[in-house]
CSV table of C-alpha atoms in Angstrom, one decimal:
chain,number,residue,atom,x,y,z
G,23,UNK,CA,130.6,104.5,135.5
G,24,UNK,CA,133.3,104.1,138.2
G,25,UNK,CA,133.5,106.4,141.2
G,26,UNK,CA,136.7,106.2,143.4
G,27,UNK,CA,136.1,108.3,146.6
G,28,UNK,CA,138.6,109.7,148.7
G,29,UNK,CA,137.9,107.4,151.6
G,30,UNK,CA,138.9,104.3,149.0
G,31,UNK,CA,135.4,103.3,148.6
G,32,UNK,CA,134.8,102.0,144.9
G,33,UNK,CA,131.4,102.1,143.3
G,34,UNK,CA,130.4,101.2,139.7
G,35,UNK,CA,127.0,102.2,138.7
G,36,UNK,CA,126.8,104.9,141.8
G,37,UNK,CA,128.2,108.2,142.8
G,38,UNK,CA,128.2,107.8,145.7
G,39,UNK,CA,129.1,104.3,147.1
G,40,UNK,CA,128.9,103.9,151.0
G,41,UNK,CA,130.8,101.0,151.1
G,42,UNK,CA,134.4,99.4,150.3
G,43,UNK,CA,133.7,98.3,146.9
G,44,UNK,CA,129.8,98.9,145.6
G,45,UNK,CA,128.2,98.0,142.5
G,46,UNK,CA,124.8,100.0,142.0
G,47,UNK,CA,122.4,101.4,144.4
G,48,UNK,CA,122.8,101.3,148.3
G,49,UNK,CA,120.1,99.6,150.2
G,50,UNK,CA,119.0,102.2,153.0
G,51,UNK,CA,121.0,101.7,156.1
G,52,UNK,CA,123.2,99.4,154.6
G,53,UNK,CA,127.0,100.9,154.6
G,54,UNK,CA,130.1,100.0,155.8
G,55,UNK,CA,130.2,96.9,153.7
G,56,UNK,CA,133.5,95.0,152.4
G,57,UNK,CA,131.4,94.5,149.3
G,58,UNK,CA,127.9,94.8,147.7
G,59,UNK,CA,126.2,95.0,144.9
G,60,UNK,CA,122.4,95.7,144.7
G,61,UNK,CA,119.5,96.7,142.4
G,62,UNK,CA,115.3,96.8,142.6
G,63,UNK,CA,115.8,93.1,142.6
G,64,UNK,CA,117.9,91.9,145.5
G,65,UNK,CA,121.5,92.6,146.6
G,66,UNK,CA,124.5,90.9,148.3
G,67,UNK,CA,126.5,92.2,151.2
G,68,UNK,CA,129.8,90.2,152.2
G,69,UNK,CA,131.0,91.1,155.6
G,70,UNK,CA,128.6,94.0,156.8
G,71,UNK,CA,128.5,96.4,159.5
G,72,UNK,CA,126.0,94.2,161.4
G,73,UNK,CA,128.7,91.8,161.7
G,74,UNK,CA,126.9,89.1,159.2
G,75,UNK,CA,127.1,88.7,155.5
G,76,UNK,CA,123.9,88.0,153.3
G,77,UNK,CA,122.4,87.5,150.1
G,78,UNK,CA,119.3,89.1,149.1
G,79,UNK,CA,116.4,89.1,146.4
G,80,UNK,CA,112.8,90.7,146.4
G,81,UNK,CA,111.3,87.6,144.9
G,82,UNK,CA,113.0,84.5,145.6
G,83,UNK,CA,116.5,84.0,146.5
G,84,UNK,CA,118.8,81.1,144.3
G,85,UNK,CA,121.7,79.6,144.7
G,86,UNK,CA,123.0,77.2,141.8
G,87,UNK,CA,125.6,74.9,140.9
G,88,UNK,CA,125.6,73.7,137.4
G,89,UNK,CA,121.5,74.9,137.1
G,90,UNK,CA,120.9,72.4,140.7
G,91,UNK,CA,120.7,74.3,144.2
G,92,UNK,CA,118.9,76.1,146.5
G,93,UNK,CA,116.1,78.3,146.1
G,94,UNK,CA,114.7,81.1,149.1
G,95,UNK,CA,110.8,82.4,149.0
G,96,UNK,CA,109.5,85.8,150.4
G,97,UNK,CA,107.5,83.4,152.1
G,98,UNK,CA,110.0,81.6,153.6
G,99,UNK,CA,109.8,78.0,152.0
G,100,UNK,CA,112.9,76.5,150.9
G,101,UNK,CA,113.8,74.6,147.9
G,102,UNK,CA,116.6,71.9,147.0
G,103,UNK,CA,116.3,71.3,143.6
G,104,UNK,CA,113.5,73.0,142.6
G,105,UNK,CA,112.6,76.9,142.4
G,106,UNK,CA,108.9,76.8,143.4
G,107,UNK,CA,109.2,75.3,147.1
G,108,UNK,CA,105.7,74.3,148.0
G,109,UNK,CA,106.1,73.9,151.5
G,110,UNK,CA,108.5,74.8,154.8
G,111,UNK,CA,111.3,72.6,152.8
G,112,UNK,CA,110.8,71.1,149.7
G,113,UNK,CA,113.6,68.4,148.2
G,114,UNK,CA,113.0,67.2,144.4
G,115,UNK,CA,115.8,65.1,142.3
G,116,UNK,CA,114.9,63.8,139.1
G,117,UNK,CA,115.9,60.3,138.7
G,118,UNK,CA,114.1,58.0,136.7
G,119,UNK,CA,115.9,54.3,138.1
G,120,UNK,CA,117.4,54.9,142.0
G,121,UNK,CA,116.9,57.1,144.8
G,122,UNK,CA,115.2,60.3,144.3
G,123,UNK,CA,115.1,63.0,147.2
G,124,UNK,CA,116.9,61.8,150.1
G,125,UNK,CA,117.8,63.9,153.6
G,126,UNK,CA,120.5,62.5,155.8
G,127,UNK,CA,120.4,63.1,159.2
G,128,UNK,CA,123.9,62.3,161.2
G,129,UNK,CA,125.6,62.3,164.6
G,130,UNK,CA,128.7,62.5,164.1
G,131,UNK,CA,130.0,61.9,168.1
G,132,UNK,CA,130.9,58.2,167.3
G,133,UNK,CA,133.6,58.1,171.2
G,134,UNK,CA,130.9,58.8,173.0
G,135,UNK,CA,127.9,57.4,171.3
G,136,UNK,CA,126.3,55.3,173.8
G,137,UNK,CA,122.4,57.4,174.0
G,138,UNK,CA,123.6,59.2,171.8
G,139,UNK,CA,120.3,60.3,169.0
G,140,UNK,CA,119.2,61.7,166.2
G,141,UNK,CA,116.1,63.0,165.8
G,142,UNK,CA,113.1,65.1,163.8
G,143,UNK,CA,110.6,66.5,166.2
G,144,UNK,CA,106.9,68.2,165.3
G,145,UNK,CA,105.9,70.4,167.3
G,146,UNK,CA,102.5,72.6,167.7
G,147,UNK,CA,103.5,74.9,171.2
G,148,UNK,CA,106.8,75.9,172.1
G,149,UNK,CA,107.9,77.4,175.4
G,150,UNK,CA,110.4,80.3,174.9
G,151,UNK,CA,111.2,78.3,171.7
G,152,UNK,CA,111.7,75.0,172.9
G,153,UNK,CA,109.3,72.7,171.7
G,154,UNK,CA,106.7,72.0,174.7
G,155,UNK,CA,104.1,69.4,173.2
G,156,UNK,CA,105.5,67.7,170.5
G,157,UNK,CA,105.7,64.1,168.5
G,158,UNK,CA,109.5,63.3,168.1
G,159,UNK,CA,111.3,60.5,165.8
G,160,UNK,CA,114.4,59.3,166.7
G,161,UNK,CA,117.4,56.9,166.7
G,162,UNK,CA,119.3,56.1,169.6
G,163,UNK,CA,123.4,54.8,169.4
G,164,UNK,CA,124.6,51.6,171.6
G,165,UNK,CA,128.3,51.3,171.5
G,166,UNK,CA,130.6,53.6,170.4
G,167,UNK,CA,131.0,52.3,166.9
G,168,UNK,CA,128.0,54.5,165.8
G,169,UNK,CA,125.4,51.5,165.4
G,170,UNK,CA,121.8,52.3,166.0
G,171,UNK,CA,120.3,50.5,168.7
G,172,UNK,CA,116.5,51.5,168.3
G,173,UNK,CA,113.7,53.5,165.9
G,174,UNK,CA,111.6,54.6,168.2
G,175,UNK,CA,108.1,56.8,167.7
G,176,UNK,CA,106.9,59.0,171.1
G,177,UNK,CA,104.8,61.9,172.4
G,178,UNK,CA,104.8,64.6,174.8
G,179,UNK,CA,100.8,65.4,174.5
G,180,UNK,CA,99.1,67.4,176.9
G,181,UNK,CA,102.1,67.6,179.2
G,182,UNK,CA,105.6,68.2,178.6
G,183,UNK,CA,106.6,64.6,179.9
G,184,UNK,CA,108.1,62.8,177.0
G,185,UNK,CA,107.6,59.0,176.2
G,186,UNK,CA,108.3,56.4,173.2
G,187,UNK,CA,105.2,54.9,172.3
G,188,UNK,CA,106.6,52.6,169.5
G,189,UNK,CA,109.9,50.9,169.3
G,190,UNK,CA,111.9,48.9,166.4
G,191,UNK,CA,115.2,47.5,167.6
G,192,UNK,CA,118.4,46.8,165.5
G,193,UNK,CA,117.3,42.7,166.3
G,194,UNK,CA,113.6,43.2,164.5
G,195,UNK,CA,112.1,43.4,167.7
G,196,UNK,CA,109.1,46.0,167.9
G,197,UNK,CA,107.9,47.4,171.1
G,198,UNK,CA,104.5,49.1,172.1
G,199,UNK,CA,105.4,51.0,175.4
G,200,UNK,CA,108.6,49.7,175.7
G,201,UNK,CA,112.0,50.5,174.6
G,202,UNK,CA,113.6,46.7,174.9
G,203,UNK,CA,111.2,44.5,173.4
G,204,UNK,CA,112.7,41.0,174.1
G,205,UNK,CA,110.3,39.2,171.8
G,206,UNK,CA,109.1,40.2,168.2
G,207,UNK,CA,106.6,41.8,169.6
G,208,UNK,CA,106.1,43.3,173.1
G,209,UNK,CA,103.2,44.9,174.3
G,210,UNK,CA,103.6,47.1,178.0
């Protein structure tokens, strides 16, 4: 059934629609929409009153190219090519000869690159949201080409003062408290 409404709001599958163009139920407190469509299920709002747009499901949330994508728990866990994400993120590719699952992690600021990193931290306490002890993984940029100068491995324990503990230089070089091992391996 389609329902035009004097104020120009379209709805099919509702009476009443509360927003610009409406297919089925409204979520409540949800109007004011450019567009949405919703059932028991889940829903999708493009351009909402709350000034954001989002997609919606009760169970898990997917989104799918050519049967590959990205699927959204009620639990939060997040899956890249699979539906049943088993932890915080969860990447799966079925290949039989070549790389599998990969994550890229990229700095793009190539001018200025000179201590310029990338990074993956863990973190266990966070202060205000930062993280306040945490272990942290990261490559650091030497010229402005973009080449990586170090790997190195460090710790802020039980203060928030950070330090590399473990360092692998672009030469081979490996470092145990030091950042600029000058032999293959230096111990500080």
């Amino acid at each position: 059934r389609l329902t035009i409404q004097s104020d120009g709001n379209v709805g099919i599958g509702t009476t009443a629609p509360a927003n610009k163009f409406q297919i089925g139920s409204n979520p409540a407190g949800y109007s004011g929409n450019d567009f949405i469509a919703s059932n028991a299920n889940g829903s999708i709002a493009l351009h909402n009153n709350l000034g954001y747009s989002y997609l919606y499901g009760s169970q898990r949330l997917d989104l799918l190219a050519a049967g590959n994508g990205i699927s959204i728990l009620t639990n939060g866990n997040v899956g890249i090519g699979t539906t049943n994400p088993l932890k915080s993120l969860h990447i799966a590719k079925n290949v039989a000869n070549g790389v599998g699952a990969s994550l890229l992690l990229q700095n793009e600021n190539y001018s200025t690159n000179v201590g310029a990193e990338t990074e993956i931290l863990l973190s266990h306490l966070t202060d205000n949201g930062a993280p306040y002890r945490f272990a942290k993984i990261h490559t650091v940029g030497t010229d402005v080409f973009g080449t990586v100068d170090r790997l190195s491995f460090g710790i802020a324990g039980s203060s928030t003062t950070y330090a590399d503990m473990l360092t692998v230089k672009y030469n081979g070089n490996v470092g145990i408290g030091t950042t600029n091992p000058l032999y293959k391996l230096a111990v500080k």
